[in-house]
Short mmCIF file of C-alpha atoms and ligand atoms in Angstrom, two decimals:
data_model
loop_
_atom_site.label_atom_id
_atom_site.label_comp_id
_atom_site.label_asym_id
_atom_site.label_seq_id
_atom_site.Cartn_x
_atom_site.Cartn_y
_atom_site.Cartn_z
CA MET A 1 8.49 23.41 -14.59
CA THR A 2 9.99 20.87 -12.21
CA LEU A 3 6.68 20.53 -10.39
CA ASP A 4 4.90 19.53 -13.60
CA MET A 5 6.55 16.12 -13.58
CA PHE A 6 4.70 15.36 -10.36
CA ARG A 7 1.27 16.07 -11.93
CA LEU A 8 -1.08 13.11 -12.41
CA ASP A 9 -3.81 14.77 -14.48
CA GLY A 10 -5.67 12.26 -16.65
CA ARG A 11 -4.31 9.24 -14.74
CA THR A 12 -6.30 6.74 -12.74
CA ALA A 13 -4.88 5.26 -9.55
CA LEU A 14 -6.20 2.14 -7.83
CA VAL A 15 -5.25 2.13 -4.15
CA THR A 16 -5.98 -1.22 -2.50
CA GLY A 17 -7.01 -0.68 1.10
CA GLY A 18 -7.54 2.95 0.12
CA SER A 19 -10.72 3.19 2.16
CA ARG A 20 -8.86 4.27 5.32
CA GLY A 21 -5.50 4.60 7.03
CA LEU A 22 -2.32 4.93 5.00
CA GLY A 23 -4.10 4.00 1.75
CA LEU A 24 -6.61 6.81 2.08
CA ALA A 25 -3.88 9.33 2.92
CA MET A 26 -1.85 8.30 -0.13
CA ALA A 27 -4.95 8.33 -2.34
CA ARG A 28 -5.77 11.86 -1.17
CA GLY A 29 -2.20 12.91 -2.04
CA LEU A 30 -2.46 11.46 -5.56
CA ALA A 31 -5.90 13.01 -6.09
CA ARG A 32 -4.58 16.42 -5.03
CA ALA A 33 -1.99 16.04 -7.81
CA GLY A 34 -4.78 15.51 -10.36
CA ALA A 35 -5.38 11.76 -10.41
CA ARG A 36 -8.74 10.05 -10.32
CA VAL A 37 -8.48 7.61 -7.41
CA LEU A 38 -10.28 4.29 -6.95
CA LEU A 39 -10.60 3.48 -3.24
CA ASN A 40 -10.62 -0.22 -2.47
CA GLY A 41 -11.52 -2.17 0.67
CA ARG A 42 -13.81 -5.07 1.50
CA ASP A 43 -16.26 -2.85 3.37
CA ARG A 44 -18.17 -1.17 0.55
CA ALA A 45 -19.93 1.39 2.78
CA ARG A 46 -16.60 2.51 4.22
CA ALA A 47 -15.02 2.87 0.76
CA GLU A 48 -18.07 4.82 -0.47
CA GLU A 49 -17.92 7.10 2.54
CA SER A 50 -14.21 7.84 2.01
CA ALA A 51 -14.77 8.49 -1.71
CA ARG A 52 -17.57 10.92 -0.79
CA GLN A 53 -15.21 12.65 1.66
CA LEU A 54 -12.63 13.18 -1.11
CA ARG A 55 -15.27 14.38 -3.57
CA ASP A 56 -16.37 16.91 -0.91
CA GLU A 57 -12.78 18.19 -1.11
CA SER A 58 -13.30 18.61 -4.89
CA LEU A 59 -11.13 15.57 -5.66
CA ALA A 60 -11.94 12.83 -8.20
CA ALA A 61 -12.61 9.64 -6.23
CA GLU A 62 -14.80 6.59 -6.39
CA ALA A 63 -15.14 3.39 -4.39
CA LEU A 64 -14.13 0.03 -5.85
CA ALA A 65 -14.90 -2.53 -3.17
CA PHE A 66 -13.52 -6.04 -3.54
CA ASP A 67 -11.46 -8.56 -1.59
CA VAL A 68 -7.89 -8.51 -2.92
CA THR A 69 -7.39 -12.15 -1.88
CA ASP A 70 -10.38 -13.43 -3.86
CA VAL A 71 -9.45 -14.25 -7.48
CA ALA A 72 -13.04 -14.04 -8.75
CA ALA A 73 -13.59 -10.70 -7.00
CA VAL A 74 -10.35 -9.26 -8.40
CA ASP A 75 -11.24 -10.43 -11.91
CA GLY A 76 -14.75 -9.01 -11.49
CA ALA A 77 -13.39 -5.60 -10.47
CA PHE A 78 -11.05 -5.38 -13.47
CA ALA A 79 -13.80 -6.61 -15.83
CA ALA A 80 -16.09 -3.86 -14.50
CA LEU A 81 -13.35 -1.26 -15.14
CA ASP A 82 -12.75 -2.67 -18.64
CA ALA A 83 -16.47 -2.43 -19.41
CA ARG A 84 -16.37 1.29 -18.52
CA GLY A 85 -13.16 1.87 -20.45
CA VAL A 86 -11.27 2.76 -17.26
CA GLY A 87 -7.57 1.85 -17.29
CA VAL A 88 -5.49 1.69 -14.11
CA ASP A 89 -2.33 3.75 -14.75
CA ILE A 90 -1.10 3.58 -11.14
CA LEU A 91 -1.55 0.70 -8.72
CA ILE A 92 -0.75 1.06 -5.03
CA ASN A 93 -0.71 -2.35 -3.33
CA ASN A 94 -1.48 -1.26 0.20
CA ALA A 95 -4.26 -3.52 1.54
CA GLY A 96 -3.16 -5.69 4.41
CA ILE A 97 -3.94 -7.16 7.79
CA GLN A 98 -2.09 -7.92 10.99
CA HIS A 99 -2.44 -10.88 13.33
CA ARG A 100 -0.30 -11.09 16.45
CA ALA A 101 0.46 -14.42 18.17
CA PRO A 102 3.53 -16.31 19.37
CA LEU A 103 5.05 -18.28 16.50
CA LEU A 104 4.99 -21.49 18.55
CA ASP A 105 1.19 -21.24 18.69
CA PHE A 106 0.51 -19.59 15.34
CA ASP A 107 -2.54 -21.10 13.69
CA LEU A 108 -2.08 -22.25 10.07
CA ALA A 109 -5.28 -20.53 8.91
CA ASP A 110 -4.10 -17.22 10.42
CA TRP A 111 -0.66 -17.68 8.84
CA ARG A 112 -2.27 -18.15 5.43
CA ARG A 113 -4.61 -15.18 5.92
CA VAL A 114 -1.69 -12.84 6.63
CA ILE A 115 0.50 -14.16 3.80
CA ASP A 116 -2.40 -14.05 1.33
CA GLY A 117 -3.52 -10.62 2.55
CA HIS A 118 -0.16 -9.00 1.76
CA LEU A 119 1.76 -11.16 -0.67
CA THR A 120 -0.58 -13.29 -2.77
CA SER A 121 -2.98 -10.35 -3.12
CA THR A 122 -0.17 -8.18 -4.50
CA PHE A 123 0.67 -10.86 -7.07
CA LEU A 124 -2.99 -11.24 -8.03
CA VAL A 125 -3.95 -7.59 -8.36
CA THR A 126 -0.67 -6.56 -9.98
CA GLN A 127 -0.88 -9.33 -12.57
CA ARG A 128 -4.34 -8.15 -13.62
CA ALA A 129 -3.33 -4.49 -13.66
CA ALA A 130 0.02 -5.09 -15.39
CA ARG A 131 -1.48 -7.11 -18.25
CA ARG A 132 -3.54 -4.02 -19.09
CA MET A 133 -0.69 -1.57 -18.46
CA ALA A 134 1.46 -3.63 -20.85
CA GLN A 135 -1.11 -3.10 -23.60
CA ARG A 136 -1.03 0.66 -23.01
CA GLY A 137 2.78 0.67 -22.89
CA ARG A 138 3.24 2.18 -19.45
CA GLY A 139 2.36 1.86 -15.79
CA LYS A 140 3.43 2.50 -12.21
CA VAL A 141 3.15 0.08 -9.31
CA VAL A 142 3.93 0.92 -5.68
CA ASN A 143 4.06 -1.90 -3.13
CA ILE A 144 3.62 -0.96 0.51
CA CYS A 145 6.36 -2.76 2.38
CA SER A 146 7.35 -2.15 6.01
CA LEU A 147 10.19 -1.91 8.51
CA MET A 148 9.44 -5.64 8.71
CA SER A 149 10.80 -6.00 5.17
CA GLU A 150 14.21 -5.50 6.85
CA VAL A 151 13.93 -6.38 10.55
CA ALA A 152 11.63 -8.44 12.75
CA ARG A 153 9.81 -8.36 16.08
CA PRO A 154 8.27 -11.19 18.08
CA SER A 155 4.61 -12.18 17.47
CA ILE A 156 4.28 -11.08 13.83
CA ALA A 157 6.26 -13.74 11.94
CA PRO A 158 3.97 -14.16 8.89
CA TYR A 159 3.68 -10.38 8.56
CA ALA A 160 7.50 -10.03 8.56
CA ALA A 161 7.81 -12.96 6.15
CA ALA A 162 5.23 -11.44 3.80
CA LYS A 163 6.76 -7.95 3.93
CA GLY A 164 10.26 -9.32 3.34
CA ALA A 165 8.93 -11.25 0.36
CA LEU A 166 7.13 -8.15 -0.88
CA LYS A 167 10.47 -6.35 -1.13
CA GLN A 168 11.77 -9.19 -3.30
CA LEU A 169 8.53 -9.32 -5.30
CA THR A 170 9.02 -5.60 -5.95
CA ARG A 171 12.44 -6.36 -7.46
CA ALA A 172 11.14 -9.39 -9.38
CA MET A 173 8.28 -7.38 -10.86
CA ALA A 174 10.60 -4.45 -11.63
CA VAL A 175 13.01 -6.52 -13.70
CA GLU A 176 10.30 -8.52 -15.44
CA PHE A 177 8.08 -5.56 -16.29
CA ALA A 178 10.82 -3.05 -17.19
CA PRO A 179 10.77 -3.92 -20.93
CA ARG A 180 7.08 -3.03 -20.92
CA ASN A 181 7.71 0.34 -19.28
CA ILE A 182 5.95 -0.67 -16.08
CA LEU A 183 7.95 0.68 -13.14
CA VAL A 184 7.65 -1.00 -9.75
CA ASN A 185 8.87 0.44 -6.46
CA GLY A 186 8.01 0.18 -2.78
CA ILE A 187 7.45 2.33 0.28
CA GLY A 188 8.39 1.01 3.71
CA PRO A 189 6.55 2.98 6.39
CA GLY A 190 7.79 3.03 9.98
CA TYR A 191 5.42 3.16 12.94
CA MET A 192 2.40 5.09 11.70
CA ALA A 193 -0.70 6.16 13.61
CA THR A 194 -3.51 4.12 11.99
CA ASP A 195 -6.27 1.66 13.01
CA MET A 196 -3.85 -1.24 12.47
CA ASN A 197 -1.68 0.07 15.30
CA GLN A 198 -4.44 1.31 17.63
CA ALA A 199 -3.78 -1.44 20.19
CA LEU A 200 -0.06 -0.57 20.18
CA MET A 201 -0.69 3.16 20.51
CA ASP A 202 -3.06 2.48 23.42
CA ASN A 203 -0.35 0.45 25.19
CA PRO A 204 1.76 2.98 27.15
CA GLU A 205 4.80 0.70 27.11
CA PHE A 206 4.73 0.19 23.35
CA ASP A 207 3.96 3.85 22.72
CA ALA A 208 7.05 4.78 24.77
CA PHE A 209 9.12 2.16 22.90
CA VAL A 210 8.15 3.61 19.50
CA LYS A 211 8.93 7.17 20.58
CA LYS A 212 12.30 6.12 22.02
CA ARG A 213 13.24 3.81 19.11
CA THR A 214 12.31 6.35 16.43
CA PRO A 215 14.98 9.06 16.10
CA LEU A 216 12.31 11.64 15.21
CA GLY A 217 10.66 10.73 18.52
CA ARG A 218 7.05 10.17 17.43
CA TRP A 219 4.60 8.06 15.42
CA GLY A 220 4.35 8.94 11.73
CA ARG A 221 1.23 10.61 10.38
CA PRO A 222 -0.47 8.84 7.42
CA GLU A 223 -0.24 11.98 5.26
CA GLU A 224 3.55 11.83 5.61
CA LEU A 225 3.57 9.01 3.03
CA ALA A 226 1.82 11.09 0.37
CA GLY A 227 5.00 12.77 -0.95
CA ALA A 228 6.79 9.48 -1.64
CA ALA A 229 3.62 7.92 -3.07
CA LEU A 230 3.29 10.83 -5.48
CA PHE A 231 6.98 10.71 -6.42
CA LEU A 232 6.81 6.98 -7.19
CA SER A 233 3.47 7.31 -9.05
CA SER A 234 4.53 10.18 -11.28
CA ASP A 235 7.05 10.92 -14.04
CA ALA A 236 9.31 12.42 -11.36
CA SER A 237 10.63 8.86 -10.81
CA SER A 238 10.78 7.83 -14.48
CA PHE A 239 14.24 6.18 -14.22
CA MET A 240 13.64 4.44 -10.91
CA THR A 241 12.46 0.86 -10.54
CA GLY A 242 12.95 -1.95 -8.03
CA GLN A 243 13.64 0.29 -5.03
CA VAL A 244 12.05 0.61 -1.62
CA ILE A 245 11.95 4.00 0.11
CA TYR A 246 11.73 3.80 3.90
CA ILE A 247 9.74 6.51 5.62
CA ASP A 248 10.37 5.61 9.22
CA GLY A 249 11.51 8.65 11.16
CA GLY A 250 15.04 7.23 11.08
CA VAL A 251 14.42 3.80 12.67
CA LEU A 252 16.43 1.74 10.17
CA ALA A 253 19.32 4.17 10.35
CA SER A 254 19.76 3.62 14.08
CA LEU A 255 20.68 0.71 16.33
P1 NDP B 301 -5.53 -0.24 8.22
O1 NDP B 301 -5.86 -1.46 9.01
O2 NDP B 301 -5.78 1.11 8.81
O3 NDP B 301 -6.24 -0.29 6.77
C1 NDP B 301 -6.15 -1.48 6.02
C2 NDP B 301 -6.87 -1.26 4.70
O4 NDP B 301 -6.78 -2.46 3.93
C3 NDP B 301 -8.35 -0.98 4.87
O5 NDP B 301 -8.79 -0.12 3.85
C4 NDP B 301 -8.97 -2.37 4.69
O6 NDP B 301 -10.34 -2.26 4.30
C5 NDP B 301 -8.08 -2.92 3.58
N1 NDP B 301 -8.04 -4.37 3.47
C6 NDP B 301 -7.60 -5.29 4.35
N2 NDP B 301 -7.73 -6.52 3.86
C7 NDP B 301 -8.27 -6.39 2.61
C8 NDP B 301 -8.67 -7.32 1.60
N3 NDP B 301 -8.52 -8.64 1.75
N4 NDP B 301 -9.19 -6.82 0.45
C9 NDP B 301 -9.34 -5.49 0.27
N5 NDP B 301 -9.00 -4.57 1.19
C10 NDP B 301 -8.48 -5.03 2.36
O7 NDP B 301 -3.98 -0.43 7.85
P2 NDP B 301 -2.83 0.67 7.61
O8 NDP B 301 -3.38 1.81 6.86
O9 NDP B 301 -2.13 0.86 8.89
O10 NDP B 301 -1.85 -0.18 6.68
C11 NDP B 301 -1.88 -0.13 5.27
C12 NDP B 301 -0.69 -0.89 4.72
O11 NDP B 301 0.51 -0.32 5.24
C13 NDP B 301 -0.66 -2.37 5.10
O12 NDP B 301 -0.13 -3.13 4.04
C14 NDP B 301 0.31 -2.39 6.27
O13 NDP B 301 0.92 -3.63 6.44
C15 NDP B 301 1.30 -1.33 5.83
N6 NDP B 301 2.09 -0.76 6.91
C16 NDP B 301 1.48 -0.10 7.95
C17 NDP B 301 2.25 0.45 8.94
C18 NDP B 301 1.65 1.20 10.08
O14 NDP B 301 2.40 1.60 10.96
N7 NDP B 301 0.35 1.46 10.10
C19 NDP B 301 3.72 0.32 8.95
C20 NDP B 301 4.24 -0.38 7.80
C21 NDP B 301 3.44 -0.89 6.83
P3 NDP B 301 -11.43 -3.39 4.73
O15 NDP B 301 -11.18 -3.73 6.17
O16 NDP B 301 -12.75 -2.74 4.45
O17 NDP B 301 -11.17 -4.54 3.82
#
């Protein structure tokens, strides 16, 4: 059956920043296809609450709270999984933050926070996960990129720099991990309705800009990433590595 290659039964997926927003929507999608999902975030209570929500939907989910930018915390999380004999088959690098300020005034500490939050964290978590995937002889990694991997807007320079680099890191990981059967791809969401964009959605001018600039004429819904996340996490994409799929309502196709 064609649909069988999308099944994730018996696989464990770690979704960083899976406690809410796009991460939670993708985690729910993977869990509905049979995966056990580990929901990450710094706020433990929030991650626990989201895991409970998924379990109430008869899905296999648990919280795994740690800060993806903190080496000791990342190592601690993987050591705890090792101790329980839990292997991460699928890693979705989705955690991230935004900080908006004019580049001329951008504070160095904020710059570092944004770069670390998206880029260094992806290196850190993927390295830990991939070492273990290499031992098992297979793995899937999905890096959450952005429209800002391709284009830029004022006031979010480190975010655009990190997302552009994440596209290249996706390719670098793909070529380096291919001999170990670890496949690495990316998803570039367009303007999606999540907490991260609440201020933009609440701004009538920006809301109108997004609806006009997006050929489909609306903000994306988080659950609209689940199909691509499942495709890239499953055997359905077994000959695909180093690619980024943009799910943007047509933005990048239009001038
Ligand atoms: P949200 O702000 O809604 O959620 C962010 C998630 O990341 C939360 O679970 C948060 O949990 C977690 N997180 C943030 N920092 C850390 C950290 N240091 N360690 C662990 N977890 C962390 O964001 P979105 O769902 O909107 O975005 C998710 C990803 O998608 C991001 O990488 C973002 O850049 C990208 N993206 C979003 C788009 C959009 O339109 N929304 C468009 C394109 C890309 P906690 O706060 O508890 O740590």
